[in-house]
Structures are given as structure tokens and as C-alpha cells.
PDB file of C-alpha atoms in Angstrom:
ATOM      1  CA  MET A   1     139.146  57.669 -49.228  1.00 78.00           C
ATOM      2  CA  TRP A   2     140.384  55.631 -52.185  1.00 79.00           C
ATOM      3  CA  LYS A   3     143.183  54.202 -50.110  1.00 83.00           C
ATOM      4  CA  ALA A   4     140.771  53.280 -47.324  1.00 84.00           C
ATOM      5  CA  ILE A   5     138.544  51.400 -49.765  1.00 82.00           C
ATOM      6  CA  LYS A   6     141.543  49.620 -51.245  1.00 81.00           C
ATOM      7  CA  ARG A   7     142.659  48.563 -47.808  1.00 81.00           C
ATOM      8  CA  LEU A   8     139.196  47.418 -46.712  1.00 82.00           C
ATOM      9  CA  THR A   9     138.689  45.345 -49.847  1.00 86.00           C
ATOM     10  CA  SER A  10     142.160  43.829 -49.808  1.00 92.00           C
ATOM     11  CA  PHE A  11     142.368  40.049 -50.026  1.00 94.00           C
ATOM     12  CA  LYS A  12     143.738  39.885 -46.516  1.00 94.00           C
ATOM     13  CA  ASN A  13     140.898  41.894 -44.992  1.00 94.00           C
ATOM     14  CA  PHE A  14     138.199  40.064 -46.895  1.00 95.00           C
ATOM     15  CA  TYR A  15     139.732  36.722 -45.966  1.00 95.00           C
ATOM     16  CA  ARG A  16     139.826  37.551 -42.268  1.00 93.00           C
ATOM     17  CA  PHE A  17     136.419  39.172 -42.146  1.00 94.00           C
ATOM     18  CA  SER A  18     134.666  36.426 -44.134  1.00 96.00           C
ATOM     19  CA  GLY A  19     136.376  33.825 -41.956  1.00 95.00           C
ATOM     20  CA  LYS A  20     134.643  35.357 -38.938  1.00 95.00           C
ATOM     21  CA  LEU A  21     131.274  35.602 -40.718  1.00 97.00           C
ATOM     22  CA  LEU A  22     131.250  32.129 -42.261  1.00 97.00           C
ATOM     23  CA  PRO A  23     130.222  30.016 -39.244  1.00 97.00           C
ATOM     24  CA  TRP A  24     127.362  32.437 -38.482  1.00 98.00           C
ATOM     25  CA  PHE A  25     126.123  32.444 -42.057  1.00 98.00           C
ATOM     26  CA  GLY A  26     126.365  28.666 -42.197  1.00 97.00           C
ATOM     27  CA  ALA A  27     124.336  28.304 -38.999  1.00 98.00           C
ATOM     28  CA  ILE A  28     121.685  30.823 -40.116  1.00 98.00           C
ATOM     29  CA  THR A  29     121.404  29.051 -43.491  1.00 98.00           C
ATOM     30  CA  LEU A  30     120.857  25.681 -41.808  1.00 98.00           C
ATOM     31  CA  VAL A  31     118.225  27.008 -39.384  1.00 98.00           C
ATOM     32  CA  LEU A  32     116.351  28.821 -42.168  1.00 98.00           C
ATOM     33  CA  PHE A  33     116.382  25.751 -44.406  1.00 97.00           C
ATOM     34  CA  LEU A  34     115.126  23.430 -41.670  1.00 97.00           C
ATOM     35  CA  THR A  35     112.376  25.903 -40.718  1.00 97.00           C
ATOM     36  CA  GLY A  36     111.387  26.583 -44.315  1.00 96.00           C
ATOM     37  CA  LEU A  37     111.348  22.914 -45.304  1.00 96.00           C
ATOM     38  CA  TYR A  38     109.217  21.882 -42.343  1.00 95.00           C
ATOM     39  CA  TRP A  39     106.867  24.815 -42.875  1.00 95.00           C
ATOM     40  CA  GLY A  40     106.571  24.303 -46.624  1.00 93.00           C
ATOM     41  CA  LEU A  41     106.383  20.510 -46.721  1.00 93.00           C
ATOM     42  CA  VAL A  42     104.480  19.733 -43.527  1.00 93.00           C
ATOM     43  CA  ILE A  43     102.596  22.724 -42.112  1.00 90.00           C
ATOM     44  CA  ALA A  44     101.543  24.641 -45.249  1.00 89.00           C
ATOM     45  CA  PRO A  45      98.119  23.511 -46.547  1.00 89.00           C
ATOM     46  CA  ILE A  46      97.773  21.758 -49.907  1.00 87.00           C
ATOM     47  CA  ASP A  47      96.735  23.765 -52.941  1.00 86.00           C
ATOM     48  CA  TYR A  48      93.087  23.487 -53.962  1.00 81.00           C
ATOM     49  CA  LEU A  49      93.916  22.921 -57.643  1.00 82.00           C
ATOM     50  CA  GLN A  50      97.428  21.483 -57.751  1.00 86.00           C
ATOM     51  CA  LYS A  51      97.278  19.478 -54.525  1.00 87.00           C
ATOM     52  CA  ASP A  52     100.714  18.567 -53.159  1.00 88.00           C
ATOM     53  CA  SER A  53     102.564  19.124 -56.436  1.00 88.00           C
ATOM     54  CA  TYR A  54     102.496  22.879 -55.723  1.00 91.00           C
ATOM     55  CA  ARG A  55     105.074  22.295 -52.944  1.00 93.00           C
ATOM     56  CA  ILE A  56     107.766  22.462 -55.628  1.00 95.00           C
ATOM     57  CA  LEU A  57     107.079  26.213 -55.421  1.00 95.00           C
ATOM     58  CA  TYR A  58     109.179  26.454 -52.250  1.00 96.00           C
ATOM     59  CA  ILE A  59     112.364  25.619 -54.140  1.00 97.00           C
ATOM     60  CA  HIS A  60     111.442  26.594 -57.688  1.00 97.00           C
ATOM     61  CA  VAL A  61     110.644  30.228 -56.915  1.00 96.00           C
ATOM     62  CA  PRO A  62     113.646  30.961 -54.637  1.00 97.00           C
ATOM     63  CA  ALA A  63     115.982  29.240 -57.125  1.00 98.00           C
ATOM     64  CA  ALA A  64     114.569  31.320 -59.986  1.00 97.00           C
ATOM     65  CA  TRP A  65     114.844  34.563 -57.993  1.00 97.00           C
ATOM     66  CA  MET A  66     118.408  33.714 -57.027  1.00 97.00           C
ATOM     67  CA  SER A  67     119.337  32.940 -60.632  1.00 98.00           C
ATOM     68  CA  LEU A  68     118.574  36.587 -61.447  1.00 97.00           C
ATOM     69  CA  PHE A  69     120.009  38.043 -58.239  1.00 98.00           C
ATOM     70  CA  VAL A  70     123.327  36.201 -58.570  1.00 98.00           C
ATOM     71  CA  TYR A  71     123.624  37.293 -62.192  1.00 98.00           C
ATOM     72  CA  ILE A  72     123.187  40.946 -61.198  1.00 98.00           C
ATOM     73  CA  VAL A  73     125.834  40.547 -58.474  1.00 98.00           C
ATOM     74  CA  MET A  74     128.163  38.909 -61.008  1.00 98.00           C
ATOM     75  CA  ALA A  75     127.688  41.610 -63.660  1.00 98.00           C
ATOM     76  CA  ALA A  76     127.979  44.424 -61.093  1.00 98.00           C
ATOM     77  CA  SER A  77     131.219  42.964 -59.699  1.00 97.00           C
ATOM     78  CA  GLY A  78     132.503  42.557 -63.243  1.00 97.00           C
ATOM     79  CA  ALA A  79     131.674  46.198 -63.991  1.00 97.00           C
ATOM     80  CA  ILE A  80     133.398  47.386 -60.814  1.00 96.00           C
ATOM     81  CA  HIS A  81     136.429  45.347 -61.775  1.00 95.00           C
ATOM     82  CA  LEU A  82     136.469  46.842 -65.290  1.00 95.00           C
ATOM     83  CA  VAL A  83     136.310  50.424 -64.008  1.00 95.00           C
ATOM     84  CA  TRP A  84     138.457  50.354 -60.879  1.00 91.00           C
ATOM     85  CA  LYS A  85     140.584  47.223 -61.461  1.00 90.00           C
ATOM     86  CA  THR A  86     139.841  45.993 -57.957  1.00 91.00           C
ATOM     87  CA  LYS A  87     141.009  42.435 -57.357  1.00 93.00           C
ATOM     88  CA  LEU A  88     138.265  41.473 -54.921  1.00 96.00           C
ATOM     89  CA  SER A  89     135.448  42.304 -57.362  1.00 96.00           C
ATOM     90  CA  GLU A  90     137.111  40.037 -59.928  1.00 96.00           C
ATOM     91  CA  VAL A  91     137.155  37.168 -57.425  1.00 97.00           C
ATOM     92  CA  ILE A  92     133.514  37.807 -56.416  1.00 97.00           C
ATOM     93  CA  ALA A  93     132.377  37.819 -60.048  1.00 97.00           C
ATOM     94  CA  ASN A  94     134.164  34.526 -60.725  1.00 97.00           C
ATOM     95  CA  SER A  95     132.720  32.936 -57.604  1.00 98.00           C
ATOM     96  CA  CYS A  96     129.169  33.897 -58.649  1.00 98.00           C
ATOM     97  CA  ALA A  97     129.194  31.993 -61.936  1.00 98.00           C
ATOM     98  CA  PRO A  98     129.049  28.308 -60.844  1.00 98.00           C
ATOM     99  CA  ILE A  99     126.514  28.822 -58.065  1.00 98.00           C
ATOM    100  CA  GLY A 100     124.416  31.090 -60.292  1.00 98.00           C
ATOM    101  CA  ALA A 101     124.427  28.444 -63.012  1.00 98.00           C
ATOM    102  CA  THR A 102     123.278  25.879 -60.461  1.00 98.00           C
ATOM    103  CA  PHE A 103     120.352  28.066 -59.315  1.00 98.00           C
ATOM    104  CA  THR A 104     119.341  28.578 -62.959  1.00 98.00           C
ATOM    105  CA  PHE A 105     119.586  24.860 -63.677  1.00 98.00           C
ATOM    106  CA  LEU A 106     117.468  24.084 -60.606  1.00 98.00           C
ATOM    107  CA  ALA A 107     114.846  26.663 -61.583  1.00 97.00           C
ATOM    108  CA  LEU A 108     114.598  25.068 -65.037  1.00 97.00           C
ATOM    109  CA  VAL A 109     114.542  21.443 -63.874  1.00 97.00           C
ATOM    110  CA  THR A 110     112.132  21.920 -60.941  1.00 96.00           C
ATOM    111  CA  GLY A 111     109.987  23.979 -63.322  1.00 95.00           C
ATOM    112  CA  ALA A 112     109.934  21.120 -65.825  1.00 95.00           C
ATOM    113  CA  ILE A 113     109.060  18.584 -63.114  1.00 95.00           C
ATOM    114  CA  TRP A 114     106.294  20.896 -61.907  1.00 94.00           C
ATOM    115  CA  GLY A 115     105.101  21.597 -65.443  1.00 91.00           C
ATOM    116  CA  GLN A 116     104.518  17.953 -66.229  1.00 90.00           C
ATOM    117  CA  PRO A 117     101.475  17.465 -63.924  1.00 89.00           C
ATOM    118  CA  THR A 118     100.208  21.085 -64.065  1.00 87.00           C
ATOM    119  CA  TRP A 119     100.708  21.999 -67.734  1.00 87.00           C
ATOM    120  CA  GLY A 120     100.836  18.471 -69.119  1.00 86.00           C
ATOM    121  CA  THR A 121     104.299  19.040 -70.563  1.00 88.00           C
ATOM    122  CA  TRP A 122     107.890  19.104 -69.327  1.00 88.00           C
ATOM    123  CA  TRP A 123     108.983  21.851 -71.645  1.00 89.00           C
ATOM    124  CA  VAL A 124     107.522  24.415 -73.996  1.00 88.00           C
ATOM    125  CA  TRP A 125     109.265  27.276 -75.794  1.00 90.00           C
ATOM    126  CA  ASP A 126     107.481  29.799 -73.628  1.00 88.00           C
ATOM    127  CA  ALA A 127     109.061  33.253 -73.260  1.00 90.00           C
ATOM    128  CA  ARG A 128     109.892  32.816 -69.559  1.00 91.00           C
ATOM    129  CA  LEU A 129     111.373  29.346 -70.009  1.00 93.00           C
ATOM    130  CA  THR A 130     113.380  30.319 -73.076  1.00 94.00           C
ATOM    131  CA  SER A 131     114.870  33.461 -71.532  1.00 95.00           C
ATOM    132  CA  GLU A 132     115.763  31.509 -68.377  1.00 96.00           C
ATOM    133  CA  LEU A 133     117.512  28.932 -70.574  1.00 97.00           C
ATOM    134  CA  VAL A 134     119.444  31.794 -72.198  1.00 97.00           C
ATOM    135  CA  LEU A 135     120.497  32.816 -68.676  1.00 98.00           C
ATOM    136  CA  LEU A 136     121.949  29.338 -68.113  1.00 98.00           C
ATOM    137  CA  PHE A 137     123.930  29.684 -71.348  1.00 98.00           C
ATOM    138  CA  LEU A 138     125.189  33.094 -70.206  1.00 98.00           C
ATOM    139  CA  TYR A 139     126.532  31.601 -66.969  1.00 98.00           C
ATOM    140  CA  ILE A 140     128.130  28.709 -68.853  1.00 98.00           C
ATOM    141  CA  GLY A 141     129.500  31.159 -71.431  1.00 97.00           C
ATOM    142  CA  TYR A 142     131.040  33.252 -68.659  1.00 98.00           C
ATOM    143  CA  MET A 143     132.867  30.240 -67.205  1.00 97.00           C
ATOM    144  CA  ALA A 144     133.907  28.896 -70.611  1.00 97.00           C
ATOM    145  CA  LEU A 145     135.224  32.259 -71.776  1.00 97.00           C
ATOM    146  CA  HIS A 146     137.082  32.831 -68.519  1.00 96.00           C
ATOM    147  CA  SER A 147     138.807  29.464 -68.640  1.00 95.00           C
ATOM    148  CA  ALA A 148     139.567  29.713 -72.374  1.00 96.00           C
ATOM    149  CA  ILE A 149     141.741  32.819 -72.029  1.00 95.00           C
ATOM    150  CA  GLU A 150     145.183  32.142 -70.646  1.00 94.00           C
ATOM    151  CA  ASP A 151     146.068  35.597 -69.346  1.00 95.00           C
ATOM    152  CA  ARG A 152     144.104  36.227 -66.156  1.00 92.00           C
ATOM    153  CA  ALA A 153     143.658  39.963 -66.624  1.00 93.00           C
ATOM    154  CA  SER A 154     142.280  39.568 -70.161  1.00 95.00           C
ATOM    155  CA  ALA A 155     140.095  36.653 -69.057  1.00 96.00           C
ATOM    156  CA  ALA A 156     138.571  38.762 -66.292  1.00 96.00           C
ATOM    157  CA  ARG A 157     137.952  41.677 -68.666  1.00 96.00           C
ATOM    158  CA  ALA A 158     136.359  39.564 -71.383  1.00 97.00           C
ATOM    159  CA  ALA A 159     134.172  37.654 -68.920  1.00 97.00           C
ATOM    160  CA  ALA A 160     133.065  40.914 -67.263  1.00 97.00           C
ATOM    161  CA  ILE A 161     132.063  42.380 -70.625  1.00 97.00           C
ATOM    162  CA  LEU A 162     130.084  39.231 -71.452  1.00 97.00           C
ATOM    163  CA  ALA A 163     128.328  39.435 -68.080  1.00 97.00           C
ATOM    164  CA  ILE A 164     127.427  43.122 -68.597  1.00 97.00           C
ATOM    165  CA  VAL A 165     126.100  42.546 -72.121  1.00 97.00           C
ATOM    166  CA  GLY A 166     124.056  39.619 -70.815  1.00 96.00           C
ATOM    167  CA  LEU A 167     122.341  41.934 -68.332  1.00 96.00           C
ATOM    168  CA  VAL A 168     119.764  42.823 -71.019  1.00 95.00           C
ATOM    169  CA  ASN A 169     118.346  39.344 -70.499  1.00 95.00           C
ATOM    170  CA  ILE A 170     117.430  40.062 -66.860  1.00 95.00           C
ATOM    171  CA  PRO A 171     114.490  42.468 -67.488  1.00 94.00           C
ATOM    172  CA  ILE A 172     113.432  40.201 -70.357  1.00 93.00           C
ATOM    173  CA  ILE A 173     113.138  37.272 -67.953  1.00 93.00           C
ATOM    174  CA  HIS A 174     111.402  39.403 -65.348  1.00 91.00           C
ATOM    175  CA  PHE A 175     108.801  40.937 -67.664  1.00 89.00           C
ATOM    176  CA  SER A 176     108.489  37.987 -70.069  1.00 88.00           C
ATOM    177  CA  VAL A 177     105.303  36.771 -68.376  1.00 84.00           C
ATOM    178  CA  ASN A 178     103.646  40.164 -68.987  1.00 82.00           C
ATOM    179  CA  TRP A 179     105.063  40.915 -72.436  1.00 82.00           C
ATOM    180  CA  TRP A 180     104.342  37.557 -74.032  1.00 79.00           C
ATOM    181  CA  PHE A 181     101.340  35.980 -72.457  1.00 71.00           C
ATOM    182  CA  THR A 182     102.234  32.371 -73.209  1.00 71.00           C
ATOM    183  CA  LEU A 183     102.193  29.568 -70.662  1.00 78.00           C
ATOM    184  CA  HIS A 184     104.135  30.512 -67.559  1.00 84.00           C
ATOM    185  CA  GLN A 185     101.877  32.254 -65.050  1.00 81.00           C
ATOM    186  CA  VAL A 186     102.390  35.913 -64.145  1.00 78.00           C
ATOM    187  CA  ALA A 187     104.055  36.907 -60.889  1.00 78.00           C
ATOM    188  CA  SER A 188     102.093  36.207 -57.695  1.00 80.00           C
ATOM    189  CA  ILE A 189     104.373  38.402 -55.644  1.00 76.00           C
ATOM    190  CA  SER A 190     105.680  41.826 -56.657  1.00 73.00           C
ATOM    191  CA  VAL A 191     107.350  44.633 -54.807  1.00 65.00           C
ATOM    192  CA  GLY A 192     104.698  47.216 -55.679  1.00 66.00           C
ATOM    193  CA  LYS A 193     101.508  45.174 -55.542  1.00 68.00           C
ATOM    194  CA  GLY A 194     102.226  42.785 -52.717  1.00 72.00           C
ATOM    195  CA  SER A 195     101.261  39.131 -52.793  1.00 73.00           C
ATOM    196  CA  SER A 196      98.280  37.188 -54.068  1.00 78.00           C
ATOM    197  CA  LEU A 197      99.536  34.078 -52.280  1.00 84.00           C
ATOM    198  CA  HIS A 198      97.706  33.136 -49.100  1.00 87.00           C
ATOM    199  CA  PRO A 199      99.803  33.975 -45.988  1.00 88.00           C
ATOM    200  CA  SER A 200      99.964  30.274 -45.079  1.00 89.00           C
ATOM    201  CA  MET A 201     101.921  29.707 -48.318  1.00 90.00           C
ATOM    202  CA  TYR A 202     103.567  33.130 -48.538  1.00 92.00           C
ATOM    203  CA  TRP A 203     105.509  32.940 -45.274  1.00 94.00           C
ATOM    204  CA  PRO A 204     107.178  29.562 -45.779  1.00 95.00           C
ATOM    205  CA  LEU A 205     108.175  30.821 -49.227  1.00 96.00           C
ATOM    206  CA  MET A 206     109.766  33.884 -47.637  1.00 96.00           C
ATOM    207  CA  VAL A 207     111.709  31.713 -45.180  1.00 97.00           C
ATOM    208  CA  MET A 208     112.955  29.535 -48.047  1.00 97.00           C
ATOM    209  CA  THR A 209     113.919  32.680 -49.982  1.00 97.00           C
ATOM    210  CA  ALA A 210     115.925  33.934 -47.006  1.00 98.00           C
ATOM    211  CA  ALA A 211     117.528  30.475 -46.711  1.00 98.00           C
ATOM    212  CA  PHE A 212     118.620  30.620 -50.360  1.00 98.00           C
ATOM    213  CA  LYS A 213     120.029  34.142 -49.853  1.00 98.00           C
ATOM    214  CA  PHE A 214     122.111  33.133 -46.845  1.00 98.00           C
ATOM    215  CA  TYR A 215     123.154  29.920 -48.569  1.00 98.00           C
ATOM    216  CA  PHE A 216     124.398  31.950 -51.539  1.00 98.00           C
ATOM    217  CA  ALA A 217     126.360  34.318 -49.293  1.00 98.00           C
ATOM    218  CA  THR A 218     127.933  31.314 -47.539  1.00 98.00           C
ATOM    219  CA  VAL A 219     128.934  29.561 -50.774  1.00 98.00           C
ATOM    220  CA  LEU A 220     130.156  32.846 -52.276  1.00 98.00           C
ATOM    221  CA  MET A 221     132.464  33.452 -49.308  1.00 98.00           C
ATOM    222  CA  MET A 222     133.786  29.882 -49.336  1.00 98.00           C
ATOM    223  CA  THR A 223     134.526  29.969 -53.057  1.00 98.00           C
ATOM    224  CA  ALA A 224     136.044  33.456 -52.991  1.00 98.00           C
ATOM    225  CA  ARG A 225     138.255  32.551 -50.012  1.00 97.00           C
ATOM    226  CA  ASN A 226     139.636  29.587 -51.946  1.00 97.00           C
ATOM    227  CA  GLU A 227     140.503  31.696 -54.959  1.00 96.00           C
ATOM    228  CA  ILE A 228     142.169  34.261 -52.699  1.00 96.00           C
ATOM    229  CA  LEU A 229     144.118  31.539 -50.912  1.00 95.00           C
ATOM    230  CA  GLU A 230     145.299  30.160 -54.233  1.00 94.00           C
ATOM    231  CA  ARG A 231     146.324  33.529 -55.666  1.00 94.00           C
ATOM    232  CA  ASP A 232     148.099  34.709 -52.527  1.00 93.00           C
ATOM    233  CA  GLN A 233     149.511  31.371 -51.393  1.00 90.00           C
ATOM    234  CA  ASN A 234     153.079  32.655 -51.444  1.00 88.00           C
ATOM    235  CA  SER A 235     152.379  35.872 -49.614  1.00 90.00           C
ATOM    236  CA  ASN A 236     153.357  36.433 -46.013  1.00 90.00           C
ATOM    237  CA  TRP A 237     149.872  37.166 -44.772  1.00 91.00           C
ATOM    238  CA  VAL A 238     148.560  33.792 -45.935  1.00 90.00           C
ATOM    239  CA  ARG A 239     151.395  31.980 -44.182  1.00 87.00           C
ATOM    240  CA  GLU A 240     150.873  34.022 -41.076  1.00 85.00           C
ATOM    241  CA  GLU A 241     147.131  33.342 -41.190  1.00 83.00           C
ATOM    242  CA  GLU A 242     147.213  29.611 -41.859  1.00 79.00           C
ATOM    243  CA  LYS A 243     150.436  28.407 -40.229  1.00 74.00           C
ATOM    244  CA  ASN A 244     148.642  27.050 -37.163  1.00 66.00           C
ATOM    245  CA  LEU A 245     146.269  24.724 -38.918  1.00 58.00           C
TER     246      LEU A 245
ATOM    247  CA  MET B   1      99.373  13.408 -40.991  1.00 69.00           C
ATOM    248  CA  SER B   2     101.154  10.062 -40.960  1.00 83.00           C
ATOM    249  CA  LEU B   3     104.687   9.565 -42.187  1.00 85.00           C
ATOM    250  CA  ASN B   4     103.394   7.475 -45.089  1.00 86.00           C
ATOM    251  CA  GLU B   5     101.045  10.240 -46.162  1.00 86.00           C
ATOM    252  CA  PHE B   6     103.908  12.679 -45.967  1.00 88.00           C
ATOM    253  CA  PHE B   7     106.088  10.639 -48.309  1.00 86.00           C
ATOM    254  CA  TYR B   8     103.159   9.884 -50.610  1.00 85.00           C
ATOM    255  CA  MET B   9     102.603  13.638 -51.215  1.00 90.00           C
ATOM    256  CA  GLY B  10      99.047  13.106 -52.410  1.00 86.00           C
ATOM    257  CA  GLY B  11     100.299  11.028 -55.342  1.00 85.00           C
ATOM    258  CA  TYR B  12     102.951  13.560 -56.381  1.00 90.00           C
ATOM    259  CA  ALA B  13     105.780  11.836 -54.536  1.00 89.00           C
ATOM    260  CA  PHE B  14     107.874  11.472 -57.695  1.00 92.00           C
ATOM    261  CA  HIS B  15     107.562  15.153 -58.657  1.00 93.00           C
ATOM    262  CA  VAL B  16     108.043  16.619 -55.214  1.00 94.00           C
ATOM    263  CA  TRP B  17     110.848  14.339 -54.031  1.00 95.00           C
ATOM    264  CA  THR B  18     112.786  14.434 -57.305  1.00 95.00           C
ATOM    265  CA  SER B  19     112.745  18.235 -57.162  1.00 96.00           C
ATOM    266  CA  TYR B  20     113.762  18.410 -53.514  1.00 97.00           C
ATOM    267  CA  GLY B  21     116.304  15.598 -53.835  1.00 97.00           C
ATOM    268  CA  LEU B  22     118.067  17.121 -56.810  1.00 97.00           C
ATOM    269  CA  THR B  23     118.121  20.536 -55.136  1.00 97.00           C
ATOM    270  CA  LEU B  24     119.553  19.073 -51.941  1.00 97.00           C
ATOM    271  CA  LEU B  25     122.204  17.148 -53.873  1.00 98.00           C
ATOM    272  CA  LEU B  26     123.426  20.177 -55.829  1.00 98.00           C
ATOM    273  CA  LEU B  27     123.320  22.575 -52.861  1.00 98.00           C
ATOM    274  CA  VAL B  28     125.332  20.139 -50.712  1.00 98.00           C
ATOM    275  CA  LEU B  29     127.817  19.669 -53.554  1.00 98.00           C
ATOM    276  CA  HIS B  30     128.487  23.418 -53.632  1.00 98.00           C
ATOM    277  CA  ILE B  31     129.418  23.213 -49.940  1.00 97.00           C
ATOM    278  CA  VAL B  32     131.475  20.003 -50.069  1.00 98.00           C
ATOM    279  CA  LEU B  33     133.597  20.896 -53.100  1.00 97.00           C
ATOM    280  CA  PRO B  34     134.925  24.211 -51.688  1.00 97.00           C
ATOM    281  CA  ILE B  35     135.733  22.483 -48.379  1.00 97.00           C
ATOM    282  CA  ARG B  36     137.775  19.838 -50.212  1.00 97.00           C
ATOM    283  CA  ARG B  37     139.481  22.493 -52.325  1.00 97.00           C
ATOM    284  CA  ARG B  38     140.360  24.459 -49.198  1.00 96.00           C
ATOM    285  CA  LYS B  39     141.936  21.390 -47.584  1.00 95.00           C
ATOM    286  CA  GLN B  40     143.996  20.780 -50.731  1.00 95.00           C
ATOM    287  CA  LEU B  41     145.189  24.378 -50.807  1.00 95.00           C
ATOM    288  CA  LEU B  42     146.106  24.422 -47.132  1.00 94.00           C
ATOM    289  CA  ARG B  43     148.031  21.158 -47.493  1.00 93.00           C
ATOM    290  CA  ARG B  44     149.991  22.657 -50.384  1.00 92.00           C
ATOM    291  CA  ILE B  45     150.724  25.837 -48.432  1.00 91.00           C
ATOM    292  CA  HIS B  46     151.964  23.884 -45.411  1.00 90.00           C
ATOM    293  CA  LYS B  47     154.204  21.768 -47.579  1.00 90.00           C
ATOM    294  CA  THR B  48     155.816  24.863 -49.046  1.00 88.00           C
ATOM    295  CA  ILE B  49     156.340  26.383 -45.605  1.00 86.00           C
ATOM    296  CA  LYS B  50     157.950  23.183 -44.342  1.00 85.00           C
ATOM    297  CA  ARG B  51     160.199  22.846 -47.371  1.00 87.00           C
ATOM    298  CA  GLU B  52     161.384  26.423 -47.069  1.00 83.00           C
ATOM    299  CA  SER B  53     162.079  26.233 -43.356  1.00 82.00           C
ATOM    300  CA  ALA B  54     164.044  22.996 -43.892  1.00 83.00           C
ATOM    301  CA  SER B  55     166.346  24.466 -46.519  1.00 73.00           C
TER     302      SER B  55
END
């Protein structure tokens, strides 16, 4: 069992398998984005109160959701690496950090741009905004810590521990709008209660969310494959795999 | 809806298009940079293979 898992998650197997998946994921991402953008920017009706400015929703919300999702993937991979010392989980965790930081940055910036006409301010030290900013610092901290430590094994361990400790911020972000009733609105969509968004706005949002998910998987594979290629560049399987290009 | 109306975004053109433009820029960057890195790595690997087979 253990040996089978080791073999399945070997660099070589992941590299080959992800190489087959990549074009499909890339194509699905593109189709979802084009559909979601057209639906959200052209077909979806304008909002009664916010008019067209509400259309920022279709990137703000998926980016914010992904900022949390990617962090959980990163911390989980880090934890798996700490416990079982698997190489692939280390690579996955590292590959999550830059793209996760970008999603967080986008959630913050599109939120600020949206806040200006709707709240009358770019920024306020609201609980949701502040905890999301902390998330950005956690991602940056992960990358800084990882690159500051020379020895790769220690760097991976330290970064994984940072990621796991930072997990406490995730429920804080999620529940911040209920715990501290400040400025950011409460969730319109939740797993238990369903959605208070009108279907004409809900469905394009779901397509954009799926687009972001597939985009993340695509970028994650590309980044992880590069790190694998770099680490195993002198191994026979890499030469065998890439000699024909 | 005319094309002009579409770009005007009911007066929120700056807000909507800055958000979408920045998002597009960063998402494309995360695709382009790994592709360039991959090309670099493959070039390096091929060089090593060539050097070793020559010696």
C-alpha cells in the first residue's frame, strides 16, 4: 500500500500524468472564462442599486474564494510533507504560494475598487478586509521564509509549519462578516442556506468560480512540473522524457 | 446593447475595466512565466545531454 502510494506520487508519474492533463485543463479553463465573462459582463442584468459596478463581483468573489481554497491546499500539502516526508506534497505546497498570493491580492484590490463607489471608501479596517490582508502577509511570509533558508529540507519544514499555524486565519476570514458586523456584507451564498443571489447573477458567478478552479489547477501543474524538472534534471527519466523536444 | 454602452458600463467603466484588466494581466502572467521557465529548463537539460554525449 505504502509502496504503491510512493510510486503513484513519484515525480516521474506526476510529471507524465500532469503532462497529459494539462492541455485539457487549459482548454476547459479558456472555455469557462470566455463563457463566464460573456455571461457576467453582457448577458447578466444590471444591479438595481449598484448598477454596472456590481459586475466586479464576478472576479472579486471567485478570487476571494480561491485565496482561501489555495491556502488550505498549501497548508494540507505542507502537513502531509511534514508527516510522511513525501516530495510531491512539498512541491505542491511551494507551487500554491505565488498563485494564492495573487488571488488574495486580486480579492483585495478588486474589493477596494468596488468599495470606492459602493461604500464611498477604498479601504477601511473592517474585520473581513483586515483578515484577508493578513492572509496576503501569510502567503508572502511563506515565500520569504522558504527562500531565506538555504537547506531545502529545513526550508520546507519551516514553511509548512508557518502555513499550518496560519490556518487559524481561514475560519476568521470566513466568519468575520458574522462575528464583527462592520462594513463588508455577509455571505450571499452558503453551502447550508443556498443563495440569495438571483439566478441570472448566480449562474455566471458559478461559471467564473469553476473557471478560477480550473485555472488554478492548470497553473499549479505548470509550476509544479517546472520545480520537478529542475530538481530531477540530472535523472535518467527526465532525459528519457524530454530528449525529443 | 451597443458596443459603446458596453464599454461605458453605466458610468463605472473605470472601476469595472480596471478590475478586469488587472485580473487578466496577473492571470496571464502566471501562465507566461512558467512557460518561459520551462523553456529555460529544457534548454539547459538539452545542453547537458549534448555535452555528455560529445565527451
